[in-house]
Tab-separated table of C-alpha atoms in Angstrom:
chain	number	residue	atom	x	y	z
A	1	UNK	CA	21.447	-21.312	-14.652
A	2	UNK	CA	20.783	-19.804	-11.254
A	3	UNK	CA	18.288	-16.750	-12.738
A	4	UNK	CA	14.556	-17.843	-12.543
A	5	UNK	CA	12.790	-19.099	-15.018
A	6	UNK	CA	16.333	-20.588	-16.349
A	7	UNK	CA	16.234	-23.134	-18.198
A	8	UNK	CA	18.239	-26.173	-17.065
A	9	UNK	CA	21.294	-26.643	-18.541
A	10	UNK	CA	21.577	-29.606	-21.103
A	11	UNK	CA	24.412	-31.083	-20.304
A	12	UNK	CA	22.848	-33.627	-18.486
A	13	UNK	CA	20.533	-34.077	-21.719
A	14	UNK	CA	23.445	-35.564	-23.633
A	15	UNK	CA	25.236	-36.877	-21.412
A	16	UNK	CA	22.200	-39.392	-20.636
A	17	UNK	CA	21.054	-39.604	-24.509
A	18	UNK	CA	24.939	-40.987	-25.091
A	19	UNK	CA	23.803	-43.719	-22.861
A	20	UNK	CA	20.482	-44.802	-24.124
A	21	UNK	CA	20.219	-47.548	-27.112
A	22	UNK	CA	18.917	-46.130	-30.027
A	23	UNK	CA	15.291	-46.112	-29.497
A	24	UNK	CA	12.052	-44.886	-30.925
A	25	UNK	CA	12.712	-44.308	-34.514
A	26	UNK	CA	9.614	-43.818	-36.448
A	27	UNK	CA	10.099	-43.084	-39.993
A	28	UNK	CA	7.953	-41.539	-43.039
A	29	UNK	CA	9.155	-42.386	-46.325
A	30	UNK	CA	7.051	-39.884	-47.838
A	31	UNK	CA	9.712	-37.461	-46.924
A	32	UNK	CA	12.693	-39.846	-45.591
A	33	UNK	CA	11.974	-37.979	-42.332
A	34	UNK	CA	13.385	-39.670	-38.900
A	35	UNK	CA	10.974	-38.681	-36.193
A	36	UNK	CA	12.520	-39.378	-32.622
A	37	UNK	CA	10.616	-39.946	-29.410
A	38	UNK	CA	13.274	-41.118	-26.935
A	39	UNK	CA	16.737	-39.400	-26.502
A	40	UNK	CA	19.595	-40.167	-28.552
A	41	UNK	CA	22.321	-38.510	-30.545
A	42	UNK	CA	24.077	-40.209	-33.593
A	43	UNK	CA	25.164	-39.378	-37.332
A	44	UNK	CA	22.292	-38.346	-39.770
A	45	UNK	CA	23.164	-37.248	-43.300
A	46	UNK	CA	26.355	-36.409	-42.797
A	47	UNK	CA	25.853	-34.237	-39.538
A	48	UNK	CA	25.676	-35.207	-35.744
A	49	UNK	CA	22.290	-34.696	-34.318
A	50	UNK	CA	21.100	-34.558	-30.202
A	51	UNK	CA	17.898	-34.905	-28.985
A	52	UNK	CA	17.102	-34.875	-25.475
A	53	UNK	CA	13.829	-35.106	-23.611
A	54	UNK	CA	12.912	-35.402	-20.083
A	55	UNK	CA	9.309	-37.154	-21.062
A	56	UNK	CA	7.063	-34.083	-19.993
A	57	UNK	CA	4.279	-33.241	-22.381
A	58	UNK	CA	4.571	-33.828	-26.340
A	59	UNK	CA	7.474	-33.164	-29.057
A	60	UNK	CA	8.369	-34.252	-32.060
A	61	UNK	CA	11.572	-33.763	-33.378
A	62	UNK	CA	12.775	-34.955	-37.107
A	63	UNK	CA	15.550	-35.547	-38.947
A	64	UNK	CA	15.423	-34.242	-42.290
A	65	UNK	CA	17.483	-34.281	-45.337
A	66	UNK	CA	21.159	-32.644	-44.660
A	67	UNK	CA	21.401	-30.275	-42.006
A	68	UNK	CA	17.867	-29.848	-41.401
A	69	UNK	CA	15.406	-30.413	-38.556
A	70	UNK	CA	11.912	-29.691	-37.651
A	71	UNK	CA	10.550	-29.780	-34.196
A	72	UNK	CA	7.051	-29.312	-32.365
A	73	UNK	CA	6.557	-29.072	-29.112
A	74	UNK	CA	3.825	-28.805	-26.428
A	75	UNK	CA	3.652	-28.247	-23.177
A	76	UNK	CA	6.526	-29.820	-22.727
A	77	UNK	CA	8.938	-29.996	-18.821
A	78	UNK	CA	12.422	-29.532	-20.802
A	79	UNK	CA	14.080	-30.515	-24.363
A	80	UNK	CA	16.772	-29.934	-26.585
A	81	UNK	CA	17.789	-30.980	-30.034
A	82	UNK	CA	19.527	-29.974	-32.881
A	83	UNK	CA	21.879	-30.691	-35.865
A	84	UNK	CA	25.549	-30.284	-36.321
A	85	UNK	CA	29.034	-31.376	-35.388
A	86	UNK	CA	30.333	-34.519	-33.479
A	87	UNK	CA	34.028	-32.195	-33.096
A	88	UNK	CA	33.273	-28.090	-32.393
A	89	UNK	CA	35.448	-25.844	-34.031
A	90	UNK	CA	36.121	-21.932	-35.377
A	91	UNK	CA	33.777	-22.434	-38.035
A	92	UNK	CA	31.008	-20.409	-39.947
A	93	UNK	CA	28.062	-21.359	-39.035
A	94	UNK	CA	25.485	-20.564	-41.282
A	95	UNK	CA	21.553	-21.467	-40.630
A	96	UNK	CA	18.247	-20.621	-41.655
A	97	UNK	CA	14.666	-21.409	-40.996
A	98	UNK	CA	12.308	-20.803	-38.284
A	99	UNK	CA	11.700	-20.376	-34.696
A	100	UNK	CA	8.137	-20.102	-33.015
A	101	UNK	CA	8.073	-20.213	-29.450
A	102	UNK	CA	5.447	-19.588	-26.910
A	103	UNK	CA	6.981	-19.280	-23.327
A	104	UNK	CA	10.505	-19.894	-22.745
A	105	UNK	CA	12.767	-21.426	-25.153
A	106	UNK	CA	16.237	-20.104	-26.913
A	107	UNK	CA	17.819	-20.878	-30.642
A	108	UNK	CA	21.202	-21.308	-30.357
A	109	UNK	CA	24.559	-22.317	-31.307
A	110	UNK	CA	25.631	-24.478	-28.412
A	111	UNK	CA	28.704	-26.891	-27.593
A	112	UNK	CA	31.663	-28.215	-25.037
A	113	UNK	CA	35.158	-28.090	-24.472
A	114	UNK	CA	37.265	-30.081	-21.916
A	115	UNK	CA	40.697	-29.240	-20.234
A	116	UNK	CA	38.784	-26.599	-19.512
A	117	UNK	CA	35.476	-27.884	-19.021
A	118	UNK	CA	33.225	-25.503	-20.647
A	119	UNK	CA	29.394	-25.035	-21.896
A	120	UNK	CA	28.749	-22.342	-23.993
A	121	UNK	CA	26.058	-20.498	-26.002
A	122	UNK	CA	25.643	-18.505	-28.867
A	123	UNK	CA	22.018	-17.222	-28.464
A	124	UNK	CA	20.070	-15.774	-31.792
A	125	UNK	CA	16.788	-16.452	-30.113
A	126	UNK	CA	14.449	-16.690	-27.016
A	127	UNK	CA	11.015	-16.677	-25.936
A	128	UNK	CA	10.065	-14.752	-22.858
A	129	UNK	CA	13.139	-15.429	-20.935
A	130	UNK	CA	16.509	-14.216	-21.877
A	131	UNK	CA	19.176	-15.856	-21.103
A	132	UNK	CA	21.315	-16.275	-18.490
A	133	UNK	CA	19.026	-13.376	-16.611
A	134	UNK	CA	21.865	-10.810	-16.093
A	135	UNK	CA	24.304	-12.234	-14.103
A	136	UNK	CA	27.539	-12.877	-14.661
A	137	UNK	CA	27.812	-9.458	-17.098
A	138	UNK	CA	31.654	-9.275	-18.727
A	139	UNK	CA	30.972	-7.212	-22.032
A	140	UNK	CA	30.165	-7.085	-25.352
A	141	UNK	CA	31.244	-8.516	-28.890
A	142	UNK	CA	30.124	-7.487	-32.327
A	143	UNK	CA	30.128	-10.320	-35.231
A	144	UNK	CA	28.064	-10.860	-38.014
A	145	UNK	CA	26.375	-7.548	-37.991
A	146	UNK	CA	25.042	-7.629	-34.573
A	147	UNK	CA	25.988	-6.804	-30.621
A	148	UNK	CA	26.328	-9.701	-28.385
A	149	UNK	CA	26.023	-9.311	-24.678
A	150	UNK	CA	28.741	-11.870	-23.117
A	151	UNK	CA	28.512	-13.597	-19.923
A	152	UNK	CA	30.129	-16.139	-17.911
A	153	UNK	CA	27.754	-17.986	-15.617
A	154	UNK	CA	29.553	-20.863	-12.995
A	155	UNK	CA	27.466	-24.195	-12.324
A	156	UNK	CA	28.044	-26.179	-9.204
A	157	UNK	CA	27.639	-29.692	-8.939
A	158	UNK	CA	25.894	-30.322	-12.273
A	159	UNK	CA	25.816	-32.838	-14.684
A	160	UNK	CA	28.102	-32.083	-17.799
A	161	UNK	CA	29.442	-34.335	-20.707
A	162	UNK	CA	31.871	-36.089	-18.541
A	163	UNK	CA	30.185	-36.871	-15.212
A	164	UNK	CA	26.969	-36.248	-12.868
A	165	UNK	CA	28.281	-33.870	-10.673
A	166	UNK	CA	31.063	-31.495	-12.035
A	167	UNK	CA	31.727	-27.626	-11.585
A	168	UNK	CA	32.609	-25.848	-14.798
A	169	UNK	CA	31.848	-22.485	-16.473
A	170	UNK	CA	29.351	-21.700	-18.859
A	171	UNK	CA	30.028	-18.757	-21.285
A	172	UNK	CA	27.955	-17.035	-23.274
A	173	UNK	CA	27.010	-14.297	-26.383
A	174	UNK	CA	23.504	-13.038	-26.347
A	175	UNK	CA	22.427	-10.790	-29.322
A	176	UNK	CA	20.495	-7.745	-28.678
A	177	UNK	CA	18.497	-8.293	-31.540
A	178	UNK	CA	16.678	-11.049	-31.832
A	179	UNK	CA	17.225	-13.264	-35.055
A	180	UNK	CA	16.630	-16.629	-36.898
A	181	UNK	CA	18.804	-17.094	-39.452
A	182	UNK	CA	22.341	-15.783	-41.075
A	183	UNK	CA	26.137	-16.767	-40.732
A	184	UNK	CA	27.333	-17.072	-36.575
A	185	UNK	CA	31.138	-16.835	-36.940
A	186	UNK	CA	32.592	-18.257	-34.288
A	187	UNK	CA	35.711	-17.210	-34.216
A	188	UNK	CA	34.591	-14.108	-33.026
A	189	UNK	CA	32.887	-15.230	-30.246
A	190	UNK	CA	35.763	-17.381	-29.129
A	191	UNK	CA	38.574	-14.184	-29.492
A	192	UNK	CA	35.996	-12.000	-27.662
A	193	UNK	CA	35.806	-14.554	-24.505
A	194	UNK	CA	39.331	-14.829	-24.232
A	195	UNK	CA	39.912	-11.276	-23.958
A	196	UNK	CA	38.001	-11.691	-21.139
A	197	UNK	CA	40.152	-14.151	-19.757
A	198	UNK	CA	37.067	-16.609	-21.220
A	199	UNK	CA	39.384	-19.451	-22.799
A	200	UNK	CA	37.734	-22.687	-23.994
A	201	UNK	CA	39.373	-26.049	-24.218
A	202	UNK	CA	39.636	-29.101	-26.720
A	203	UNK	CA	36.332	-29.176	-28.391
A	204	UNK	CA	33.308	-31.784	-28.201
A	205	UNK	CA	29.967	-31.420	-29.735
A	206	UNK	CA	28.519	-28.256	-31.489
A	207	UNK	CA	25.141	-27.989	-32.397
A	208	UNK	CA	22.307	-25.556	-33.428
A	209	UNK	CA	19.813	-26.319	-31.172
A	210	UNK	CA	16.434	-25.446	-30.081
A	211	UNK	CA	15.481	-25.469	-26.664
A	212	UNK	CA	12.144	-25.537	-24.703
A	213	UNK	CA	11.160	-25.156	-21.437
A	214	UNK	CA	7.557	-25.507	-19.758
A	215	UNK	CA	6.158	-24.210	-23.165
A	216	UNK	CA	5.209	-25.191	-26.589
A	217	UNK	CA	6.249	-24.292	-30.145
A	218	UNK	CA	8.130	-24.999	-33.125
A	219	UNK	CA	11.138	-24.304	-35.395
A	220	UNK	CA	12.688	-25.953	-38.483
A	221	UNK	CA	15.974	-25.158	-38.854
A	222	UNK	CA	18.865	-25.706	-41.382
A	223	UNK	CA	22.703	-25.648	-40.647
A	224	UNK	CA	25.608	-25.546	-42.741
A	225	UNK	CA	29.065	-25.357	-42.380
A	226	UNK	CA	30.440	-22.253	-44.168
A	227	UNK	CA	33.959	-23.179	-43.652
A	228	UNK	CA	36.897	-21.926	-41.019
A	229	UNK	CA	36.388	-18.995	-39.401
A	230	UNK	CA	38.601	-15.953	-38.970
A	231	UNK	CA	38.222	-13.228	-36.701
A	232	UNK	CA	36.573	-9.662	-37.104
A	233	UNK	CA	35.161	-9.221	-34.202
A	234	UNK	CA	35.480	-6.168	-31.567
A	235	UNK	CA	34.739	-6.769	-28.011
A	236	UNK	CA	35.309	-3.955	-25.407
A	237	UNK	CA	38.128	-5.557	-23.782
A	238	UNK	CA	40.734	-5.104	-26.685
A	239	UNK	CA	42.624	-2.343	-26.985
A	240	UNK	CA	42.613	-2.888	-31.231
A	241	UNK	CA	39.369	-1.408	-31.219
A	242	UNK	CA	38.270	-0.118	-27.814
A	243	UNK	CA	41.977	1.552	-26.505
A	244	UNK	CA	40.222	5.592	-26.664
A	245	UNK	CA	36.844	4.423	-24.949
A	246	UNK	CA	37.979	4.312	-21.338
A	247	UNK	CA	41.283	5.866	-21.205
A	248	UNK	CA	42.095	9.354	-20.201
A	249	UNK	CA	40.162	11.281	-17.595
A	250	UNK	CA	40.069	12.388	-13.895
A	251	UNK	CA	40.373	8.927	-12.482
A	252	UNK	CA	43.783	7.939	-11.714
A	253	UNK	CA	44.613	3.760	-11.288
A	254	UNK	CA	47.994	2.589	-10.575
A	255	UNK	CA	48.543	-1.270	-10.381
A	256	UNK	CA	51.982	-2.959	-8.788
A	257	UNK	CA	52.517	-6.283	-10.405
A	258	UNK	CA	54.986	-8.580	-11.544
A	259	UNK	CA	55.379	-12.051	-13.398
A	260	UNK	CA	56.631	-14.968	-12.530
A	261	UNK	CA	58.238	-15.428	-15.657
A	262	UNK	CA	57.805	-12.597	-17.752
A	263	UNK	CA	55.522	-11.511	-20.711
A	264	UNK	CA	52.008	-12.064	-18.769
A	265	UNK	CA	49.872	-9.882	-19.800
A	266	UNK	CA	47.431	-7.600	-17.841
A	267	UNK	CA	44.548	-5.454	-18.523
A	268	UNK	CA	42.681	-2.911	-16.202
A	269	UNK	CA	38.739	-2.121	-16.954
A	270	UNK	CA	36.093	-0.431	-15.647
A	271	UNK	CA	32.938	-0.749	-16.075
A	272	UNK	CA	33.788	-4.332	-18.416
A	273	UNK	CA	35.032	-1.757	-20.327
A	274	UNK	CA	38.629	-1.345	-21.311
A	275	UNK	CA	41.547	1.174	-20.293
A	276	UNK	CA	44.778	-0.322	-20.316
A	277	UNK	CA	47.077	-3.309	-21.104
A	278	UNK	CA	50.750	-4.272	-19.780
A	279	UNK	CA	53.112	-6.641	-20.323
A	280	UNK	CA	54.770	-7.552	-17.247
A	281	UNK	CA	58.403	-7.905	-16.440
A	282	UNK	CA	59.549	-10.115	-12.955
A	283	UNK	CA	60.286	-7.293	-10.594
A	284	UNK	CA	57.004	-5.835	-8.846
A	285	UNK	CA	56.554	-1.912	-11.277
A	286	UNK	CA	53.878	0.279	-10.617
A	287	UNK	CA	51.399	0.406	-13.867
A	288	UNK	CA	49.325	3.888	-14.473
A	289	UNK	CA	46.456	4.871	-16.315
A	290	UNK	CA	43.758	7.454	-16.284
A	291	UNK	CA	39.798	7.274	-16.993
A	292	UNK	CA	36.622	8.963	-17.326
A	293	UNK	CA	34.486	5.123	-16.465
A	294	UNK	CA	32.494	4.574	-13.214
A	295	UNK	CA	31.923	1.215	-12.051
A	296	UNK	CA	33.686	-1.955	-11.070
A	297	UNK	CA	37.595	-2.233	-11.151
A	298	UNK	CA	39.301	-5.357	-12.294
A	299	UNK	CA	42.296	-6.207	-12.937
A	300	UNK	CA	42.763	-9.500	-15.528
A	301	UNK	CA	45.039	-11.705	-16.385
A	302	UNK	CA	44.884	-12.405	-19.839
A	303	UNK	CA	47.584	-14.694	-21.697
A	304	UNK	CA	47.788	-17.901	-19.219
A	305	UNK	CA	50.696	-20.681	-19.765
A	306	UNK	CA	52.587	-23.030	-18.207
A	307	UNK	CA	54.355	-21.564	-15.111
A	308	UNK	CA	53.371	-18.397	-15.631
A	309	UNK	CA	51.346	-16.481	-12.871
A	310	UNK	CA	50.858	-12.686	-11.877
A	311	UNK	CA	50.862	-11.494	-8.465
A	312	UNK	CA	49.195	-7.981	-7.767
A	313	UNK	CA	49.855	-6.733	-4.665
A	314	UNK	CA	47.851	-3.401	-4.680
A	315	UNK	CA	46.063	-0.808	-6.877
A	316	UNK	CA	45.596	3.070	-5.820
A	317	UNK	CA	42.708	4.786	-6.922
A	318	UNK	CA	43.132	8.388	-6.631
A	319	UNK	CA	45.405	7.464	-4.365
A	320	UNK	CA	43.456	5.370	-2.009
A	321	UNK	CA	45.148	1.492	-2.122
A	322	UNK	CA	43.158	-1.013	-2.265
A	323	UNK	CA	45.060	-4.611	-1.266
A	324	UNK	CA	44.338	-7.610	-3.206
A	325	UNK	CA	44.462	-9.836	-0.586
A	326	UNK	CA	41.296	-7.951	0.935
A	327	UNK	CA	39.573	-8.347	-2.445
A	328	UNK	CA	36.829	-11.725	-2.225
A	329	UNK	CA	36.507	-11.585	-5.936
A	330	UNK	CA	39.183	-13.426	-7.764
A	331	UNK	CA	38.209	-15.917	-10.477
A	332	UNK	CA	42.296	-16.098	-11.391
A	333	UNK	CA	43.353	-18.106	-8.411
A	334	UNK	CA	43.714	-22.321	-8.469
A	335	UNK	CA	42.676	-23.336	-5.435
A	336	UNK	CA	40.679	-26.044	-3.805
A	337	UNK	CA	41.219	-28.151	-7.069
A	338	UNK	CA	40.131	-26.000	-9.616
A	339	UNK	CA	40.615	-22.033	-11.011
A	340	UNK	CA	38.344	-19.353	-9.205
A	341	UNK	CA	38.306	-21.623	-6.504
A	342	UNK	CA	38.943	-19.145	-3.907
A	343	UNK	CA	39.540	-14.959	-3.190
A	344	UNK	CA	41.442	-13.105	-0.584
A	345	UNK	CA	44.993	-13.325	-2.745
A	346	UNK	CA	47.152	-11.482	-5.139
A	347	UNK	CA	47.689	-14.307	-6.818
A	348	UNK	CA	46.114	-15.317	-10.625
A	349	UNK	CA	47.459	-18.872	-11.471
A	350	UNK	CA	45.153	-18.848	-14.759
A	351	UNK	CA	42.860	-16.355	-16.807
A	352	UNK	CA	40.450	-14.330	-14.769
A	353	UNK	CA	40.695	-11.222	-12.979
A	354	UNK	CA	40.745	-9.985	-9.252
A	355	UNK	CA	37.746	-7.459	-8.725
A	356	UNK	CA	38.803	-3.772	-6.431
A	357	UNK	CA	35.156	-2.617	-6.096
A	358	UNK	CA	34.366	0.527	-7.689
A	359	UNK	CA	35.375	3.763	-8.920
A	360	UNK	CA	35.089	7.074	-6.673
């Protein structure tokens, strides 16, 4: 996280406790706890559990019976821990409990993919810092009763579950309103990133975890898996449930693309909001729509695969064109080794978008 006070990412966490001998066990068997004080992940009555420390101040984190955990902390530098699954997957989450932080912490559902490399976040919870600060802004989903803001935050050079120094994306859902327990479906969460061109890879861990940084507190949390999950959700990318918010009105966009192959998909929003999808053909078409919005213009590609790539070569706004090659922000292009690694094109080689600046 680049937003102050962030808390550092965890990937490093795990990726270090995978390393360390299991260490530090002391047990009660008043209450067949397993109270850790070094870090290590592992199986523990028939869920995967991580715990992660970096040695600053006090906490005490124990495995309880099932899916539970309890953990106190105090005036701690940085930890995470939680309980859950060795494999992530589109699964009901369901958790209960408690959460008592003072100073800066989060409760959240939290996990990796690879091919992409991804971190993301489900966040029920926080302390006095929430999370990831603003940046990064792409919409909104609803799920499980609730509005989640959604963000996708970029970290340079960090560690991450396969290495010390890798470059991946972190995405994440944010609830407005605070909560600590109840069912986090999240299949939902997954559809509503990748209509925002937010696509996540094979999966690796997924855990509810509790995080603190330079504070103290506690939680005791359960978590349960509720089975597959299907999708409800509504984000306002997709045109299912958001196609009358931003279209029609005095602001007229035309976009000129084409496919390489044919059948890429594109959608225009404003504001993060949507307006319009197309399919594209192989010859370059123009592509109109009208809108009432104000604020950024982007132009995504949504539906990625194989050899298939979209090439915009302008949009008018009201008439006034606006070249894609001028545009810095494109997070669609591969290059320098990697997707979003450059700007300046009117090429997308994978999901993202190519930003025009804003309405009139």
């Amino acid at each position: 996280m680049t937003a102050s006070p962030a808390i550092p990412t965890p990937a490093a966490k795990i990726f270090v406790a995978a390393l360390i001998a299991l260490a530090g066990f002391c047990f009660s068997t008043a209450n067949a706890q397993q109270c850790l004080n070094s870090s290590q992940t592992g199986n523990n009555n028939g869920y995967w559990y991580s715990f992660w420390t970096d040695g600053g101040g006090s906490v005490n984190f124990c495995l309880q019976g099932g899916g539970r955990y309890t953990s106190q902390w105090s005036n701690v530098g940085n930890w995470v821990g939680g309980k859950g699954w060795q494999t992530g997957a589109r699964r009901n989450v369901n958790y209960s409990g408690s959460f008592n932080p003072s100073g800066n912490a989060y409760l959240a559902l939290y996990g990796w993919t690879t091919n992409p490399l991804v971190e993301y976040y489900i966040v029920d919870n926080w302390g006095t810092y929430r999370p990831p600060g603003g940046q990064g802004y792409m919409g909104t989903v609803f799920s499980d009763g609730g509005t989640y803001d959604v963000y996708r935050t970029q970290r340079v050079n960090a560690p991450c579950i396969t290495g010390n120094s890798c470059t991946f994306y972190q995405y994440w859902s944010v609830r407005q309103q605070k909560r600590t327990g109840g069912t986090i479906t999240t299949g939902n969460h997954f559809d509503g990133w990748a209509a925002y061109g937010m696509n996540l890879g094979t999966h690796n861990y997924q855990i509810m975890a509790t995080e603190g940084y330079q504070s103290s507190g506690s939680s005791d949390i359960t978590v349960s898996d509720g089975g597959s999950s299907s999708s409800s959700s509504s984000s306002s990318s997709s045109s299912s449930s958001s196609s009358s918010s931003g279209g029609g009105g005095n602001k007229t966009i035309v976009v000129r693309a084409r496919g390489t192959v044919g059948g890429e998909s594109i959608t225009l929003r404003v504001n993060n909001n949507y307006v319009a999808t197309w399919t594209l053909g192989t010859s370059m078409q123009n592509y109109t729509a009208s809108t009432s919005l104000s604020g950024g213009i982007t132009v995504n590609y949504t539906n990625d695969n194989g050899n298939h790539d979209v090439q915009v070569d302008y949009i008018q706004v009201n008439g006034q064109t606006r070249q894609s090659e001028q545009q810095s922000y494109n997070t669609g292009l591969y290059a320098n080794g990697r997707c979003g690694g450059g700007g300046y094109s009117e090429w997308m080689h994978c999901n993202g978008a190519i930003g025009y600046g804003n309405t009139p």
